[in-house]
PDB file of C-alpha atoms in Angstrom:
ATOM      1  CA  MET A   1      92.628 101.736 143.507  1.00 42.00           C
ATOM      2  CA  LEU A   2      94.406  98.442 144.058  1.00 31.00           C
ATOM      3  CA  ALA A   3      92.058  96.563 141.739  1.00 41.00           C
ATOM      4  CA  ALA A   4      92.688  99.056 139.048  1.00 42.00           C
ATOM      5  CA  ILE A   5      96.494  98.831 139.384  1.00 36.00           C
ATOM      6  CA  LEU A   6      96.182  94.957 139.276  1.00 32.00           C
ATOM      7  CA  ARG A   7      94.063  95.159 136.164  1.00 43.00           C
ATOM      8  CA  HIS A   8      96.750  96.983 134.210  1.00 45.00           C
ATOM      9  CA  SER A   9      99.837  95.207 135.694  1.00 41.00           C
ATOM     10  CA  PRO A  10     102.071  93.589 133.022  1.00 45.00           C
ATOM     11  CA  ASP A  11     102.098  90.399 135.153  1.00 41.00           C
ATOM     12  CA  VAL A  12      98.339  90.170 135.379  1.00 29.00           C
ATOM     13  CA  ARG A  13      98.021  90.823 131.600  1.00 39.00           C
ATOM     14  CA  LEU A  14     100.535  88.051 131.021  1.00 37.00           C
ATOM     15  CA  LEU A  15      98.743  85.684 133.137  1.00 29.00           C
ATOM     16  CA  ARG A  16      95.386  86.552 131.474  1.00 35.00           C
ATOM     17  CA  THR A  17      96.973  85.727 128.236  1.00 40.00           C
ATOM     18  CA  CYS A  18      98.487  82.538 129.326  1.00 39.00           C
ATOM     19  CA  LEU A  19      95.070  81.236 131.024  1.00 34.00           C
ATOM     20  CA  GLY A  20      93.426  82.133 127.601  1.00 45.00           C
ATOM     21  CA  GLY A  21      95.742  79.970 125.759  1.00 46.00           C
ATOM     22  CA  VAL A  22      95.151  77.045 128.327  1.00 47.00           C
ATOM     23  CA  ARG A  23      91.381  77.432 127.961  1.00 58.00           C
ATOM     24  CA  ALA A  24      91.510  77.391 124.378  1.00 60.00           C
ATOM     25  CA  THR A  25      93.834  74.416 124.343  1.00 65.00           C
ATOM     26  CA  HIS A  26      91.397  72.464 126.575  1.00 79.00           C
ATOM     27  CA  GLN A  27      88.496  73.485 124.504  1.00 85.00           C
ATOM     28  CA  TRP A  28      89.631  71.831 121.372  1.00 87.00           C
ATOM     29  CA  GLU A  29      90.285  68.534 123.332  1.00 84.00           C
ATOM     30  CA  TRP A  30      86.743  69.123 124.888  1.00 87.00           C
ATOM     31  CA  MET A  31      85.020  69.585 121.559  1.00 86.00           C
ATOM     32  CA  ARG A  32      86.698  66.481 120.114  1.00 84.00           C
ATOM     33  CA  GLN A  33      85.230  64.460 123.191  1.00 87.00           C
ATOM     34  CA  GLN A  34      81.869  65.663 122.361  1.00 87.00           C
ATOM     35  CA  GLY A  35      82.064  64.233 118.894  1.00 87.00           C
ATOM     36  CA  HIS A  36      82.886  67.409 116.899  1.00 88.00           C
ATOM     37  CA  GLU A  37      85.281  66.880 113.854  1.00 89.00           C
ATOM     38  CA  ILE A  38      88.201  69.020 114.790  1.00 90.00           C
ATOM     39  CA  ASN A  39      90.613  70.209 111.932  1.00 92.00           C
ATOM     40  CA  PRO A  40      89.021  68.344 108.922  1.00 94.00           C
ATOM     41  CA  CYS A  41      91.352  70.006 106.480  1.00 95.00           C
ATOM     42  CA  ASN A  42      94.233  68.311 108.323  1.00 95.00           C
ATOM     43  CA  SER A  43      96.401  71.358 108.517  1.00 96.00           C
ATOM     44  CA  ARG A  44      99.489  71.846 110.868  1.00 95.00           C
ATOM     45  CA  HIS A  45      98.348  75.356 111.188  1.00 95.00           C
ATOM     46  CA  HIS A  46      95.173  74.539 112.805  1.00 94.00           C
ATOM     47  CA  PRO A  47      95.478  75.800 116.456  1.00 93.00           C
ATOM     48  CA  ALA A  48      94.215  72.351 117.669  1.00 92.00           C
ATOM     49  CA  VAL A  49      97.645  70.945 116.889  1.00 92.00           C
ATOM     50  CA  LYS A  50      98.979  72.814 119.737  1.00 86.00           C
ATOM     51  CA  ALA A  51      96.417  70.894 121.983  1.00 85.00           C
ATOM     52  CA  GLY A  52      98.005  67.616 120.698  1.00 89.00           C
ATOM     53  CA  ILE A  53      95.348  66.831 118.123  1.00 89.00           C
ATOM     54  CA  GLN A  54      97.542  65.858 115.138  1.00 91.00           C
ATOM     55  CA  PRO A  55      96.253  65.923 111.599  1.00 91.00           C
ATOM     56  CA  ALA A  56      94.884  62.392 110.511  1.00 85.00           C
ATOM     57  CA  ALA A  57      95.792  62.694 106.853  1.00 92.00           C
ATOM     58  CA  ASP A  58      97.251  64.769 104.026  1.00 94.00           C
ATOM     59  CA  GLN A  59      96.007  68.355 103.996  1.00 96.00           C
ATOM     60  CA  THR A  60      92.757  69.200 102.114  1.00 97.00           C
ATOM     61  CA  PRO A  61      91.427  72.544 100.942  1.00 98.00           C
ATOM     62  CA  VAL A  62      89.146  74.455 103.460  1.00 98.00           C
ATOM     63  CA  GLN A  63      86.297  74.385 100.859  1.00 97.00           C
ATOM     64  CA  GLU A  64      86.327  70.592 100.676  1.00 97.00           C
ATOM     65  CA  ALA A  65      86.773  70.117 104.418  1.00 96.00           C
ATOM     66  CA  TYR A  66      84.042  72.463 105.577  1.00 96.00           C
ATOM     67  CA  THR A  67      81.543  73.063 102.726  1.00 96.00           C
ATOM     68  CA  PRO A  68      81.978  70.047 100.400  1.00 96.00           C
ATOM     69  CA  SER A  69      78.121  70.609  98.947  1.00 96.00           C
ATOM     70  CA  SER A  70      78.683  74.268  98.154  1.00 96.00           C
ATOM     71  CA  ILE A  71      77.763  75.336  94.684  1.00 96.00           C
ATOM     72  CA  CYS A  72      79.657  78.646  94.949  1.00 96.00           C
ATOM     73  CA  TRP A  73      80.708  79.735  91.460  1.00 96.00           C
ATOM     74  CA  GLY A  74      84.164  80.817  92.832  1.00 96.00           C
ATOM     75  CA  CYS A  75      85.057  78.028  95.259  1.00 97.00           C
ATOM     76  CA  GLY A  76      82.247  75.656  95.404  1.00 97.00           C
ATOM     77  CA  PRO A  77      83.381  71.929  95.139  1.00 97.00           C
ATOM     78  CA  GLN A  78      80.095  71.097  93.498  1.00 96.00           C
ATOM     79  CA  ASN A  79      79.851  73.678  90.875  1.00 96.00           C
ATOM     80  CA  THR A  80      81.327  72.111  87.729  1.00 92.00           C
ATOM     81  CA  GLN A  81      81.154  75.503  85.762  1.00 92.00           C
ATOM     82  CA  GLY A  82      82.957  77.473  88.369  1.00 94.00           C
ATOM     83  CA  LEU A  83      86.533  78.462  89.182  1.00 96.00           C
ATOM     84  CA  LYS A  84      86.982  75.525  91.654  1.00 95.00           C
ATOM     85  CA  LEU A  85      89.214  77.504  93.916  1.00 98.00           C
ATOM     86  CA  ARG A  86      90.998  75.347  96.531  1.00 98.00           C
ATOM     87  CA  SER A  87      92.455  77.361  99.345  1.00 98.00           C
ATOM     88  CA  PHE A  88      95.152  75.629 101.741  1.00 98.00           C
ATOM     89  CA  ARG A  89      95.908  76.965 105.294  1.00 98.00           C
ATOM     90  CA  VAL A  90      99.330  78.570 105.807  1.00 98.00           C
ATOM     91  CA  ASP A  91     100.744  80.616 108.752  1.00 96.00           C
ATOM     92  CA  GLY A  92      98.481  83.683 109.051  1.00 96.00           C
ATOM     93  CA  GLY A  93      96.199  83.070 106.091  1.00 98.00           C
ATOM     94  CA  LEU A  94      95.559  80.903 102.962  1.00 98.00           C
ATOM     95  CA  GLU A  95      97.262  80.000  99.633  1.00 98.00           C
ATOM     96  CA  ALA A  96      95.679  78.638  96.646  1.00 98.00           C
ATOM     97  CA  HIS A  97      97.263  77.491  93.184  1.00 98.00           C
ATOM     98  CA  ILE A  98      94.886  77.798  90.303  1.00 98.00           C
ATOM     99  CA  GLN A  99      94.577  78.047  86.388  1.00 97.00           C
ATOM    100  CA  LEU A 100      91.813  80.093  85.183  1.00 96.00           C
ATOM    101  CA  PRO A 101      89.749  78.751  82.153  1.00 94.00           C
ATOM    102  CA  LYS A 102      89.504  80.345  78.804  1.00 94.00           C
ATOM    103  CA  ALA A 103      85.724  80.636  79.043  1.00 94.00           C
ATOM    104  CA  TYR A 104      86.009  83.659  81.292  1.00 95.00           C
ATOM    105  CA  GLN A 105      88.422  85.662  79.007  1.00 95.00           C
ATOM    106  CA  ALA A 106      87.730  89.300  78.209  1.00 96.00           C
ATOM    107  CA  PHE A 107      90.175  89.384  75.242  1.00 95.00           C
ATOM    108  CA  LEU A 108      92.178  86.520  73.700  1.00 95.00           C
ATOM    109  CA  GLY A 109      94.392  85.096  76.372  1.00 92.00           C
ATOM    110  CA  ILE A 110      93.374  87.719  79.010  1.00 95.00           C
ATOM    111  CA  MET A 111      91.035  87.020  81.774  1.00 96.00           C
ATOM    112  CA  ASN A 112      87.996  89.037  82.584  1.00 96.00           C
ATOM    113  CA  GLY A 113      88.648  91.240  85.692  1.00 96.00           C
ATOM    114  CA  GLY A 114      85.593  89.795  87.357  1.00 96.00           C
ATOM    115  CA  ALA A 115      87.035  86.587  87.423  1.00 97.00           C
ATOM    116  CA  VAL A 116      90.037  87.935  89.224  1.00 97.00           C
ATOM    117  CA  GLY A 117      87.511  89.809  91.625  1.00 97.00           C
ATOM    118  CA  GLY A 118      85.752  86.443  92.228  1.00 97.00           C
ATOM    119  CA  LEU A 119      89.108  84.854  93.520  1.00 98.00           C
ATOM    120  CA  PHE A 120      89.702  87.831  95.866  1.00 98.00           C
ATOM    121  CA  ASP A 121      86.059  87.601  97.069  1.00 97.00           C
ATOM    122  CA  CYS A 122      85.985  83.894  97.732  1.00 98.00           C
ATOM    123  CA  HIS A 123      89.621  83.556  99.099  1.00 98.00           C
ATOM    124  CA  GLY A 124      89.253  86.705 101.361  1.00 98.00           C
ATOM    125  CA  ASN A 125      85.840  85.265 102.857  1.00 97.00           C
ATOM    126  CA  TRP A 126      87.401  82.018 103.722  1.00 98.00           C
ATOM    127  CA  THR A 127      90.670  83.839 105.320  1.00 98.00           C
ATOM    128  CA  ALA A 128      88.338  85.914 107.345  1.00 97.00           C
ATOM    129  CA  ALA A 129      86.217  82.793 108.419  1.00 97.00           C
ATOM    130  CA  ILE A 130      89.083  80.715 109.360  1.00 97.00           C
ATOM    131  CA  ALA A 131      90.580  83.472 111.496  1.00 97.00           C
ATOM    132  CA  LEU A 132      87.337  83.955 113.322  1.00 95.00           C
ATOM    133  CA  MET A 133      87.090  80.268 113.911  1.00 94.00           C
ATOM    134  CA  ASP A 134      90.434  79.960 115.220  1.00 95.00           C
ATOM    135  CA  HIS A 135      90.097  82.972 117.435  1.00 93.00           C
ATOM    136  CA  SER A 136      86.853  81.770 119.076  1.00 90.00           C
ATOM    137  CA  SER A 137      87.729  78.148 119.142  1.00 90.00           C
ATOM    138  CA  LEU A 138      84.763  76.981 116.971  1.00 91.00           C
ATOM    139  CA  PRO A 139      84.436  73.480 115.198  1.00 91.00           C
ATOM    140  CA  LYS A 140      83.563  75.192 111.975  1.00 93.00           C
ATOM    141  CA  PRO A 141      83.985  78.619 110.483  1.00 95.00           C
ATOM    142  CA  PRO A 142      81.393  81.122 110.717  1.00 94.00           C
ATOM    143  CA  LEU A 143      79.547  82.611 107.651  1.00 94.00           C
ATOM    144  CA  THR A 144      81.055  85.689 106.500  1.00 95.00           C
ATOM    145  CA  LEU A 145      80.156  88.098 103.590  1.00 95.00           C
ATOM    146  CA  THR A 146      82.225  90.757 101.815  1.00 96.00           C
ATOM    147  CA  THR A 147      81.942  94.253 102.999  1.00 96.00           C
ATOM    148  CA  GLN A 148      84.231  95.975 100.547  1.00 96.00           C
ATOM    149  CA  VAL A 149      87.270  94.954  98.334  1.00 97.00           C
ATOM    150  CA  LEU A 150      89.594  97.508  96.727  1.00 98.00           C
ATOM    151  CA  ILE A 151      91.479  95.741  93.873  1.00 98.00           C
ATOM    152  CA  ARG A 152      94.605  97.120  92.144  1.00 98.00           C
ATOM    153  CA  TYR A 153      95.339  95.450  88.776  1.00 97.00           C
ATOM    154  CA  LYS A 154      98.907  95.490  88.090  1.00 97.00           C
ATOM    155  CA  GLN A 155      99.001  93.341  84.865  1.00 97.00           C
ATOM    156  CA  PRO A 156      96.567  91.377  82.675  1.00 97.00           C
ATOM    157  CA  THR A 157      95.802  87.957  84.118  1.00 98.00           C
ATOM    158  CA  PRO A 158      96.474  85.199  81.628  1.00 97.00           C
ATOM    159  CA  ALA A 159      94.210  82.322  80.830  1.00 96.00           C
ATOM    160  CA  GLU A 160      95.283  78.783  81.479  1.00 96.00           C
ATOM    161  CA  THR A 161      98.445  79.629  83.254  1.00 96.00           C
ATOM    162  CA  PRO A 162      99.710  78.566  86.602  1.00 97.00           C
ATOM    163  CA  LEU A 163      98.724  81.222  89.194  1.00 98.00           C
ATOM    164  CA  VAL A 164      99.159  81.535  92.998  1.00 98.00           C
ATOM    165  CA  LEU A 165      96.738  83.464  95.287  1.00 98.00           C
ATOM    166  CA  ARG A 166      97.838  84.273  98.745  1.00 98.00           C
ATOM    167  CA  SER A 167      96.120  86.087 101.704  1.00 98.00           C
ATOM    168  CA  GLN A 168      97.117  87.198 105.100  1.00 98.00           C
ATOM    169  CA  VAL A 169      94.907  88.544 108.054  1.00 98.00           C
ATOM    170  CA  VAL A 170      95.788  92.246 108.606  1.00 98.00           C
ATOM    171  CA  LYS A 171      93.404  93.066 111.479  1.00 96.00           C
ATOM    172  CA  MET A 172      90.281  91.571 113.303  1.00 95.00           C
ATOM    173  CA  GLU A 173      87.745  93.875 115.056  1.00 93.00           C
ATOM    174  CA  LEU A 174      85.670  91.686 117.421  1.00 87.00           C
ATOM    175  CA  LEU A 175      82.742  94.088 118.053  1.00 75.00           C
ATOM    176  CA  SER A 176      79.768  93.347 120.304  1.00 64.00           C
ATOM    177  CA  GLY A 177      76.394  94.776 120.790  1.00 69.00           C
ATOM    178  CA  PRO A 178      73.279  95.244 118.957  1.00 70.00           C
ATOM    179  CA  GLY A 179      73.795  95.498 115.215  1.00 71.00           C
ATOM    180  CA  ARG A 180      77.631  95.250 115.501  1.00 78.00           C
ATOM    181  CA  LYS A 181      79.398  92.446 113.812  1.00 86.00           C
ATOM    182  CA  ALA A 182      82.950  91.344 113.783  1.00 93.00           C
ATOM    183  CA  THR A 183      85.001  92.291 110.874  1.00 95.00           C
ATOM    184  CA  VAL A 184      88.423  91.005 109.429  1.00 97.00           C
ATOM    185  CA  GLN A 185      90.682  92.976 107.159  1.00 98.00           C
ATOM    186  CA  VAL A 186      92.688  90.780 104.735  1.00 98.00           C
ATOM    187  CA  GLN A 187      95.495  91.565 102.469  1.00 98.00           C
ATOM    188  CA  LEU A 188      95.447  89.443  99.037  1.00 98.00           C
ATOM    189  CA  THR A 189      97.836  88.983  96.156  1.00 98.00           C
ATOM    190  CA  LEU A 190      97.561  87.144  92.910  1.00 98.00           C
ATOM    191  CA  HIS A 191     100.828  86.049  91.100  1.00 98.00           C
ATOM    192  CA  LYS A 192     101.792  84.440  87.759  1.00 98.00           C
ATOM    193  CA  LEU A 193     104.189  81.618  88.342  1.00 96.00           C
ATOM    194  CA  ASN A 194     107.159  81.811  85.839  1.00 94.00           C
ATOM    195  CA  ALA A 195     109.997  79.498  84.851  1.00 89.00           C
ATOM    196  CA  GLY A 196     112.616  78.902  87.414  1.00 88.00           C
ATOM    197  CA  GLY A 197     110.290  79.800  90.441  1.00 86.00           C
ATOM    198  CA  LYS A 198     109.987  83.526  89.969  1.00 94.00           C
ATOM    199  CA  GLU A 199     106.570  85.160  90.304  1.00 97.00           C
ATOM    200  CA  THR A 200     105.143  88.249  88.700  1.00 98.00           C
ATOM    201  CA  LEU A 201     102.559  90.392  90.563  1.00 98.00           C
ATOM    202  CA  LEU A 202      99.319  90.507  88.577  1.00 98.00           C
ATOM    203  CA  ALA A 203      96.801  92.038  91.205  1.00 98.00           C
ATOM    204  CA  SER A 204      96.427  92.947  94.767  1.00 98.00           C
ATOM    205  CA  ALA A 205      93.463  93.694  97.026  1.00 98.00           C
ATOM    206  CA  GLN A 206      92.585  94.891 100.508  1.00 98.00           C
ATOM    207  CA  GLY A 207      89.301  93.331 101.608  1.00 98.00           C
ATOM    208  CA  VAL A 208      87.092  93.757 104.686  1.00 98.00           C
ATOM    209  CA  TYR A 209      84.619  90.698 105.514  1.00 97.00           C
ATOM    210  CA  LYS A 210      81.885  90.695 107.977  1.00 95.00           C
ATOM    211  CA  LYS A 211      80.683  87.798 110.316  1.00 93.00           C
ATOM    212  CA  LEU A 212      77.103  87.096 110.266  1.00 88.00           C
ATOM    213  CA  GLY A 213      76.934  84.964 113.340  1.00 70.00           C
ATOM    214  CA  ALA A 214      76.006  81.477 112.183  1.00 63.00           C
ATOM    215  CA  LEU A 215      78.234  78.548 111.269  1.00 63.00           C
ATOM    216  CA  ARG A 216      79.398  78.174 107.713  1.00 59.00           C
ATOM    217  CA  ALA A 217      76.844  75.813 106.125  1.00 52.00           C
ATOM    218  CA  MET A 218      76.542  76.866 102.423  1.00 48.00           C
TER     219      MET A 218
END
């Protein structure tokens, strides 16, 4: 009975939370000592910064930091015909500035909806992978795949126009057991940047992304 009371004591839960944070802080430093490259995107939003591991240079996109050889159509740095999405870490998610090429228009001046879906697919997967990496104190993000994405198109997306793509982690479900995979729910928005710093919402999405278990290597 006493053990059960202690397990549910607010003071004990607080202690466990604090100890968990201490373990994570030491783990980043331990991995660096073992030769792992920590925070290759040089972001101040990486949890290793709290362990005293400061960024070594200017921030780089997560795609170039973790998968520089990727040929993904949406975000692969080596795909010269792709969208070349470059996503940067922000508090609780990612942000990217992009202009979509005329080659993927559906009508004159209006982008095909599939190109917008590709942005949400790639940006959402990277958001989920980075969140899982941070939570588990991994040197690299795990491989994730899209489970589902619900897109709401508000206005046509123009070609060759400055856009900003944002994401925020809504929820993580860290499941365990045979056949069960961790999932991350992500909220995404795509905006057009207007004169004077104003923005117009073009599309929004709710995505669910599933961890496959291996470190991201594609």
